[in-house]
CSV table of C-alpha atoms and ligand atoms in Angstrom, one decimal:
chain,number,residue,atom,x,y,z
A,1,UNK,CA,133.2,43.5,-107.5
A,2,UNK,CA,129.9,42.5,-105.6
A,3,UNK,CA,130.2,41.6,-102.2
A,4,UNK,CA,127.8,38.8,-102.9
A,5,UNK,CA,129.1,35.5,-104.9
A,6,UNK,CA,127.4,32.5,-105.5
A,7,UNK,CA,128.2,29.3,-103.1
A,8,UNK,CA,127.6,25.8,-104.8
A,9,UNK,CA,126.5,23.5,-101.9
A,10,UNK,CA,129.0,20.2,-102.1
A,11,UNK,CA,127.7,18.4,-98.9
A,12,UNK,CA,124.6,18.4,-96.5
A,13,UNK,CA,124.6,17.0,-93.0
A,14,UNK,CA,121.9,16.0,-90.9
A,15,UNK,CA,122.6,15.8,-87.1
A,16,UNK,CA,119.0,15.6,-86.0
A,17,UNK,CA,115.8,17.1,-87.0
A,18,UNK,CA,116.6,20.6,-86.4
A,19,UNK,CA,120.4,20.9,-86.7
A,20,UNK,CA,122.9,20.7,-90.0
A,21,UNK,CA,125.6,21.4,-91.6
A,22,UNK,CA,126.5,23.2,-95.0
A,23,UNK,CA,129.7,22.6,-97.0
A,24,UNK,CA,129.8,25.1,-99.9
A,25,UNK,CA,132.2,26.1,-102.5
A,26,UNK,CA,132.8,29.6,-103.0
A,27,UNK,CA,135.2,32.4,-104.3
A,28,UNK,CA,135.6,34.7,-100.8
A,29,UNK,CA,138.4,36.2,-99.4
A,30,UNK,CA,140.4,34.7,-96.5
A,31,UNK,CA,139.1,34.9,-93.2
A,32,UNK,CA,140.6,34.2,-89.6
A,33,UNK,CA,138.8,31.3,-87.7
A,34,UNK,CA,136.5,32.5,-85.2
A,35,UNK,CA,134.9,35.3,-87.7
A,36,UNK,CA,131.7,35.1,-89.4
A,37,UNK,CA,130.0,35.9,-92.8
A,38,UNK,CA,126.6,35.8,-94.4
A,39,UNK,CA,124.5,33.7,-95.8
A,40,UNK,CA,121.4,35.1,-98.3
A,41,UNK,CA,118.9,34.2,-100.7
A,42,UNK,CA,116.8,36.6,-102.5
A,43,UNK,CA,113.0,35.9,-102.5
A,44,UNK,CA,110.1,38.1,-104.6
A,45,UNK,CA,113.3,40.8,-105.4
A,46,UNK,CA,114.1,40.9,-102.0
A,47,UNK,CA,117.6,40.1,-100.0
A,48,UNK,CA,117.0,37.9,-96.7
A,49,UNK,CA,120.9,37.5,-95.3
A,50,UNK,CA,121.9,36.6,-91.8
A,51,UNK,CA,125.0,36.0,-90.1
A,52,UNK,CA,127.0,32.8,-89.8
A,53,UNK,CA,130.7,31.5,-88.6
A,54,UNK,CA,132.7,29.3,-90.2
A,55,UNK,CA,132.7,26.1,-88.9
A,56,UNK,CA,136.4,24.8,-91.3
A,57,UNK,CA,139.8,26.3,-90.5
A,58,UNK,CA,140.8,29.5,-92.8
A,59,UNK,CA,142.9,27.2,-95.2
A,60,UNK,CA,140.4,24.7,-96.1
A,61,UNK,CA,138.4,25.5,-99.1
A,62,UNK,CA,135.5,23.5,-98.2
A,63,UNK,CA,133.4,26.5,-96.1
A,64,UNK,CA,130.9,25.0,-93.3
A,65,UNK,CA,128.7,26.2,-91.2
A,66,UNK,CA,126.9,24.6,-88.6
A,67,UNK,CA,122.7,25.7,-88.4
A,68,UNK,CA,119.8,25.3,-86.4
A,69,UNK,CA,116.3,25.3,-88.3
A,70,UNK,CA,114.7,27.9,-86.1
A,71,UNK,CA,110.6,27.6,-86.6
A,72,UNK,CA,109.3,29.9,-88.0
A,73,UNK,CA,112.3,31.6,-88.9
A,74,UNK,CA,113.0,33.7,-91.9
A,75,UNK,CA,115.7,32.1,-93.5
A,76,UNK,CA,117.3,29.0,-91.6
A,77,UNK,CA,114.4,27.0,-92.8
A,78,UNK,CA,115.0,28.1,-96.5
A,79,UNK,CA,118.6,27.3,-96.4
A,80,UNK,CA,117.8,24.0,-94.8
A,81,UNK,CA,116.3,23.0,-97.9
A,82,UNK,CA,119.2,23.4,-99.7
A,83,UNK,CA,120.6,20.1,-101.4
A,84,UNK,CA,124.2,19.4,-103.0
A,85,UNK,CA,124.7,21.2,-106.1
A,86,UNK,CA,121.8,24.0,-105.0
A,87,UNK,CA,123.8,27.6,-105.3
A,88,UNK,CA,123.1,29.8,-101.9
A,89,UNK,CA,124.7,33.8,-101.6
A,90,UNK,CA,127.6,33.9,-99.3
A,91,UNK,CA,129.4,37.5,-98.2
A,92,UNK,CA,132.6,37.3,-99.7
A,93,UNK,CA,134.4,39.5,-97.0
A,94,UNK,CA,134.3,38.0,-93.1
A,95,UNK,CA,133.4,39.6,-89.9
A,96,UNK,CA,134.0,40.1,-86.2
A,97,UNK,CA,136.5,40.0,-83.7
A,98,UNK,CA,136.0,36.6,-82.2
A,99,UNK,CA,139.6,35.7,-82.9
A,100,UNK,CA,142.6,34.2,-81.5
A,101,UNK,CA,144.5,37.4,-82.4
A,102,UNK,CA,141.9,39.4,-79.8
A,103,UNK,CA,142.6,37.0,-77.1
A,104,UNK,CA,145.4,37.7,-74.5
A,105,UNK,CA,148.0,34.9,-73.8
A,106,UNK,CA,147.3,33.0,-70.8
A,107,UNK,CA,147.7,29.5,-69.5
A,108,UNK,CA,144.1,28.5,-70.1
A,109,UNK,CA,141.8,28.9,-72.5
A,110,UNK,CA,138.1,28.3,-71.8
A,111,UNK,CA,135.1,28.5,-74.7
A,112,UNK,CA,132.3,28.2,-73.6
A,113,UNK,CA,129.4,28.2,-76.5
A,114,UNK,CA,125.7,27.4,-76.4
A,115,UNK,CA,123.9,25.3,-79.5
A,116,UNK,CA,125.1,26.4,-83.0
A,117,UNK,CA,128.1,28.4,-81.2
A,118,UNK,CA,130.4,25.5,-80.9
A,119,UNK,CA,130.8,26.5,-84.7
A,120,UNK,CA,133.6,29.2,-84.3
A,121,UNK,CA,135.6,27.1,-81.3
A,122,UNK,CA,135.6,24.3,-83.8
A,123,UNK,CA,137.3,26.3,-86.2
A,124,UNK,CA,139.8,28.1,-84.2
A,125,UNK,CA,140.9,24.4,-82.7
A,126,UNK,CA,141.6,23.3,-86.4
A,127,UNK,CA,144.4,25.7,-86.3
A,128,UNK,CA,147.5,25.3,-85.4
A,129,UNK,CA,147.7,28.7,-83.4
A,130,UNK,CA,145.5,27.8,-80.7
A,131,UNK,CA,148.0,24.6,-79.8
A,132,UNK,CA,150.8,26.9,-79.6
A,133,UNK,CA,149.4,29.9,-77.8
A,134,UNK,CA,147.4,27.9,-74.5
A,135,UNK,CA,148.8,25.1,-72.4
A,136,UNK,CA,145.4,23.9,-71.7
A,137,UNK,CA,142.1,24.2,-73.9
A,138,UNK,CA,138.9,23.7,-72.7
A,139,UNK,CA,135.9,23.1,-74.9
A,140,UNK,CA,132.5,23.7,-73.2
A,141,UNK,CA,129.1,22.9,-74.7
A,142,UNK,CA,125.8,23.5,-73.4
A,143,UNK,CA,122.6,21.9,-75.4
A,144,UNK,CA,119.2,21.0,-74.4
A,145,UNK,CA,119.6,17.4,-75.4
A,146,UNK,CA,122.3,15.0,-76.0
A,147,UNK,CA,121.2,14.5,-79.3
A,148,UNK,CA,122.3,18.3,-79.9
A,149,UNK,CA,125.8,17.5,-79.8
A,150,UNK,CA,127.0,17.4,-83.1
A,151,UNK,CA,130.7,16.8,-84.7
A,152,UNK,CA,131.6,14.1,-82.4
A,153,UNK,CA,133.8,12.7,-85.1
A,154,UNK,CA,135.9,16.2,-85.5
A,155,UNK,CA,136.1,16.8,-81.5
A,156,UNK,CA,137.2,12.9,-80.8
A,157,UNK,CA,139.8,13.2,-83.8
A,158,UNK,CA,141.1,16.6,-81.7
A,159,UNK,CA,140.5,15.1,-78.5
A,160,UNK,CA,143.0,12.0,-79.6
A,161,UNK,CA,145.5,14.7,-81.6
A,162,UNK,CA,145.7,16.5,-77.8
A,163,UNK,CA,145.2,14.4,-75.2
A,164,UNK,CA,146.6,16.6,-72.8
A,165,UNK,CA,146.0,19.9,-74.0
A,166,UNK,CA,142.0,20.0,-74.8
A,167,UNK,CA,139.3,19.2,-72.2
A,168,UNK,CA,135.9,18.8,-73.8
A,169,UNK,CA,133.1,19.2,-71.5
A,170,UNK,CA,129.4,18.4,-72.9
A,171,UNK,CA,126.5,20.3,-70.6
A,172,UNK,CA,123.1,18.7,-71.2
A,173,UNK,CA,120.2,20.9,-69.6
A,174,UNK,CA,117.3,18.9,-70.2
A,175,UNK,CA,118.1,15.7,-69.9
A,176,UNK,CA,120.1,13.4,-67.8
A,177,UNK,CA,123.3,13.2,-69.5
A,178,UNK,CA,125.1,11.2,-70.9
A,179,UNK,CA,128.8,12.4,-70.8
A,180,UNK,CA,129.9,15.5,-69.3
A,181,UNK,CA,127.8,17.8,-66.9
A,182,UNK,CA,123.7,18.3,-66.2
A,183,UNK,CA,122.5,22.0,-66.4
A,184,UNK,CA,123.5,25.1,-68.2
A,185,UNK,CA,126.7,26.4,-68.5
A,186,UNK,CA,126.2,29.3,-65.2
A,187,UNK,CA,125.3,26.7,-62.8
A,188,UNK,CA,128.6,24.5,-63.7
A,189,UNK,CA,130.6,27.9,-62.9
A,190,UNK,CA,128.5,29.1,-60.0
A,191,UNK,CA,128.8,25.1,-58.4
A,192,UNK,CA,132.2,25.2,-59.8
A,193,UNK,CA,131.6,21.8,-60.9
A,194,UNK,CA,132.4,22.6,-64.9
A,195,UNK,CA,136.5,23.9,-62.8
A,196,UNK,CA,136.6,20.4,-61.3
A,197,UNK,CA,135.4,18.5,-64.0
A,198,UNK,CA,138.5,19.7,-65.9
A,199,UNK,CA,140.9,19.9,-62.9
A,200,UNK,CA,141.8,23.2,-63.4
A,201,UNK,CA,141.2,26.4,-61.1
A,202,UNK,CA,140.6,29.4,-63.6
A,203,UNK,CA,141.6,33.0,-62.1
A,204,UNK,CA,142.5,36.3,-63.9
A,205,UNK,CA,146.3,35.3,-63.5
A,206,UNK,CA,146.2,32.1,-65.9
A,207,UNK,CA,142.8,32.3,-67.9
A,208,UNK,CA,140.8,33.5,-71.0
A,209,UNK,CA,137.4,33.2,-71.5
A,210,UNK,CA,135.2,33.0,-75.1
A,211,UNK,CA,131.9,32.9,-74.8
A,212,UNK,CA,129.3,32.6,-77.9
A,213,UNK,CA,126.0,32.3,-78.6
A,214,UNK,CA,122.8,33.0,-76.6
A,215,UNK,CA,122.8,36.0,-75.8
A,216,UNK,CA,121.2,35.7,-72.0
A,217,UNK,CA,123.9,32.8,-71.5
A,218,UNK,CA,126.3,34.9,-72.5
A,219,UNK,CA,125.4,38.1,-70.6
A,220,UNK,CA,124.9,35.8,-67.2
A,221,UNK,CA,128.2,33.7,-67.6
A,222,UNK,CA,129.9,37.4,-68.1
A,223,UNK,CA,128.3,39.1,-65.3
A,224,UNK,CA,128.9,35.6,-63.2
A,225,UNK,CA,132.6,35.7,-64.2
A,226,UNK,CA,133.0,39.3,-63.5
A,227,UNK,CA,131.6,38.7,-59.9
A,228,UNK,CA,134.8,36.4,-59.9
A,229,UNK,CA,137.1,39.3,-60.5
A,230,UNK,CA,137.7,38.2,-64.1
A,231,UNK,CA,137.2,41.5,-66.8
A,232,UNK,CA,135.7,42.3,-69.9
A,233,UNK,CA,138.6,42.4,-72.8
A,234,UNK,CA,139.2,44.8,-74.6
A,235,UNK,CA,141.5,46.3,-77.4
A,236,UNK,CA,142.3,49.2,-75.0
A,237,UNK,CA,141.8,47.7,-71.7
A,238,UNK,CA,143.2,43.9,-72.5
A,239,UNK,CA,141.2,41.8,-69.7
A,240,UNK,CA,139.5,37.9,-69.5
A,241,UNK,CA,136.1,37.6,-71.0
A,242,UNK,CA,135.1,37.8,-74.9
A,243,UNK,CA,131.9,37.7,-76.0
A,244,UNK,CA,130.1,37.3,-79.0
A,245,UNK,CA,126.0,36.9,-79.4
A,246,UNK,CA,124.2,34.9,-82.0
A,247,UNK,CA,120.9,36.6,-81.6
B,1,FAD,C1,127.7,36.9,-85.4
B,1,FAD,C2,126.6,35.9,-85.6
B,1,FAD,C3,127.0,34.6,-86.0
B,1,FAD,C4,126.0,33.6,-86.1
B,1,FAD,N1,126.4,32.3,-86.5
B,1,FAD,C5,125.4,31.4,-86.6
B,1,FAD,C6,125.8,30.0,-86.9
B,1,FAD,O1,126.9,29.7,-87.1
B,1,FAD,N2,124.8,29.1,-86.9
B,1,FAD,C7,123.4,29.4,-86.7
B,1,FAD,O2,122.6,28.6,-86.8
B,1,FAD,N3,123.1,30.7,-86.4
B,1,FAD,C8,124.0,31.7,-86.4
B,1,FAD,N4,123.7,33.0,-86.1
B,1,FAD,C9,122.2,33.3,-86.1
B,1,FAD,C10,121.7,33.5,-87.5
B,1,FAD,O3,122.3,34.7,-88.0
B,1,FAD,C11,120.2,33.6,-87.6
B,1,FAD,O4,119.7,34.5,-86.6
B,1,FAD,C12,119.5,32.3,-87.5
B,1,FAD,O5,119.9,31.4,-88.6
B,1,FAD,C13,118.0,32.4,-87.5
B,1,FAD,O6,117.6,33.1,-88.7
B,1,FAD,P1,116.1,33.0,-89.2
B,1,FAD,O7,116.0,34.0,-90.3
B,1,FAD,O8,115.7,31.6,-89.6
B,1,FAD,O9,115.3,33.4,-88.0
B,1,FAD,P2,114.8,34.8,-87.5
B,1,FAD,O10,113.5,35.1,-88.1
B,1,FAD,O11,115.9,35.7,-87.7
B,1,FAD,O12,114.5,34.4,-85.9
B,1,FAD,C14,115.5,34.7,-85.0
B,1,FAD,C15,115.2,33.9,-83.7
B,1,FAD,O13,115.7,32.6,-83.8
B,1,FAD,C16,116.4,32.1,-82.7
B,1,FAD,N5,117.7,31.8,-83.1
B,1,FAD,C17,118.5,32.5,-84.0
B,1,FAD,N6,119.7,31.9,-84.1
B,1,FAD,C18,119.7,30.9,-83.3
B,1,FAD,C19,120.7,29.9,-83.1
B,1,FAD,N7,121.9,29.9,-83.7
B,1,FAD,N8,120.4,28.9,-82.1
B,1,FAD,C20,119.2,28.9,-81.5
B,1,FAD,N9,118.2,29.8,-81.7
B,1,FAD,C21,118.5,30.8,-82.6
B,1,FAD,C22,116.3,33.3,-81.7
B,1,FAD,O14,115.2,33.0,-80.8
B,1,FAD,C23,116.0,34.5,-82.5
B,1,FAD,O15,115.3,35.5,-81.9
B,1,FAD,C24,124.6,33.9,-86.0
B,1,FAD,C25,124.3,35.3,-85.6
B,1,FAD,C26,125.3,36.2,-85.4
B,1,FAD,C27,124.9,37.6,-85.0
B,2,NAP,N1,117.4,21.9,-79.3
B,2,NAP,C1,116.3,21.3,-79.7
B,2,NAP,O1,116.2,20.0,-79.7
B,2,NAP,C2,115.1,22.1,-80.1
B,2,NAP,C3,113.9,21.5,-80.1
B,2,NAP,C4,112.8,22.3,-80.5
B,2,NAP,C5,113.0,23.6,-80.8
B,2,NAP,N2,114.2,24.1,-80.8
B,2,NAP,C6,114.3,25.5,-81.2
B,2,NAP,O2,115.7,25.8,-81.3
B,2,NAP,C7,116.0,27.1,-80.7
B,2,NAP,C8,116.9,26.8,-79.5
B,2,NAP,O3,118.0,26.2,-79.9
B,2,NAP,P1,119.1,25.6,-78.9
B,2,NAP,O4,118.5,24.5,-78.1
B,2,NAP,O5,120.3,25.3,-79.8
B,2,NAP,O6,119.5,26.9,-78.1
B,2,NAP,P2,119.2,27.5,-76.7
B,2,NAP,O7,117.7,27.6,-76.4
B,2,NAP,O8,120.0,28.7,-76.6
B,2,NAP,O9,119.8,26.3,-75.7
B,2,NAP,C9,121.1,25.9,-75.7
B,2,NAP,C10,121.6,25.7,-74.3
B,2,NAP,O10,121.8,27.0,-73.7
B,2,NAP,C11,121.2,27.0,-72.4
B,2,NAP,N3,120.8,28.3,-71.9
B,2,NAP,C12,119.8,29.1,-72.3
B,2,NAP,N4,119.8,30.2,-71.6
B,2,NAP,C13,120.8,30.2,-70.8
B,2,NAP,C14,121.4,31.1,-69.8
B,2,NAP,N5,120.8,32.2,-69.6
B,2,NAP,N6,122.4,30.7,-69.1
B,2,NAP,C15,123.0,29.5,-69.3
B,2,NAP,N7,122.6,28.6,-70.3
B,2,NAP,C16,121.5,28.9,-71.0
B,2,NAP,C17,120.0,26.1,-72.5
B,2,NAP,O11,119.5,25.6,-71.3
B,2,NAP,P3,118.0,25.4,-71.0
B,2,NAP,O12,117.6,24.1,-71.6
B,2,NAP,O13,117.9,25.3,-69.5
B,2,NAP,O14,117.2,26.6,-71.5
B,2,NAP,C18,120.6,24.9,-73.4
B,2,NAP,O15,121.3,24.1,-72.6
B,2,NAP,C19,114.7,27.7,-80.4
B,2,NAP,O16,114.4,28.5,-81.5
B,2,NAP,C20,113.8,26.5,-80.2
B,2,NAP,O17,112.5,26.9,-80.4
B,2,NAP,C21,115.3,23.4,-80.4
């Protein structure tokens, strides 16, 4: 069987000029939240795909995913034409290892995502795993503008399911913010402001970290973290920090 299918787009949002959502219908194999696929369309006989993580949890048959229209870009402004009922090319088998299953137990779980890469956190939290696994879950995002942070209505609906368990911690750069913390993501960890804003003090005896999506953010916040004595996980050598990078 082709490792292509057709997707038939159900439901289009708009967030702000640049930034949407796709719901699609489509006959893929399961996947575990945190893990990606692709999205293609063919154009003058030739396949443009790129990468994108699924936004639902594994059991909901409505697949999202949550896109920026880069300018200029090859294929996010093509699929931000689509419209409900359009048919797009989805991967059928997932990706990657940005999964609960790869993270060691711990007390607290931080993710930390820039942009687009809230889309993976979101849905690993719509799983019931996550709840179970980490006494406390904090949810960091850092955007340019306010207006950049999207699914308000999912993250209120978990913050009011968890009021305990989930922090949620907005980090506007370039503007003054509204909720949550001014600046990028490093400087709330090097001013240890983004530890106090949640009440928590993070060290390699009670915390994970996931970080996701660009790729200097996520190579600073590592090397930052590892200056804190945190490691790099992996398979063989369990440790603190996983990574993954959207571009
Ligand atoms: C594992 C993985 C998962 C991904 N998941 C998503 C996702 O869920 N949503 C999503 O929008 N993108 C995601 N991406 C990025 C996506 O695959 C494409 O790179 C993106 O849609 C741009 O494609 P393009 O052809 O329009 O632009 P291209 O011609 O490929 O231009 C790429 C340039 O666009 C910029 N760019 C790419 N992606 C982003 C982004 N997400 N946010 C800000 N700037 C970006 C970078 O400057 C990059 O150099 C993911 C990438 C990887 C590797
Ligand atoms: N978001 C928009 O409204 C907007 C508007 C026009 C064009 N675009 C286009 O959209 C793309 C960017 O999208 P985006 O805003 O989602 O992604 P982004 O450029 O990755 O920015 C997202 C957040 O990550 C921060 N960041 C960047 N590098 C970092 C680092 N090394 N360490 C810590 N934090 C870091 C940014 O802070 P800084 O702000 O300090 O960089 C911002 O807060 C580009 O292609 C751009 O041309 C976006």
């Amino acid at each position: 069987m082709s490792n292509w299918v057709d997707a038939t787009v159900k439901k289009v949002t708009w967030w702000s000029d640049t930034l949407f959502s796709l719901i699609v219908n489509a006959n893929v194999e399961p996947f575990e939240a945190g893990q990606f696929t692709k999205l293609s369309i063919i154009e003058d006989d030739k396949r443009i795909a790129r990468a994108y993580s699924y936004v639902n949890a594994p059991d909901n048959p409505d697949l999202e995913f949550y896109l920026i229209k880069v300018e200029g870009g090859l294929l996010s402004p093509r699929l931000a034409q689509l419209k409900t009922g359009d048919t797009v090319l989805i991967e059928r088998r997932a990706s990657g290892f940005f999964t609960l299953g790869e993270i060691p137990q711990s007390e607290q779980l931080w993710m930390l995502g820039t942009g687009t890469a809230i889309g993976p956190f979101l849905s690993i939290l719509q799983q019931k795993e996550v709840w179970q696994k980490y006494t406390h879950i904090n949810l960091v995002h850092g955007v340019r503008f306010n207006n950049d942070l999207s699914y308000q209505p999912l993250i209120n609906s978990l913050l009011q399911k968890h009021p305990k368990q989930l922090n949620y911690i907005p980090v506007v750069s370039r503007e003054e913010t509204l909720q949550g913390l001014q600046g990028r993501i490093t400087n709330a960890i090097s001013a240890n402001s983004l530890f106090t804003k949640a009440n928590l003090i993070p060290a390699p005896t009670n915390a994970q970290f996931m970080i996701c999506g660009n790729p200097q953010m996520v190579k600073d916040t590592t090397e930052l973290l590892i200056s804190k004595n945190f490691k790099r996980n992996r398979r063989r050598e369990p440790g603190h920090i996983t990574v993954e990078q959207y571009w």
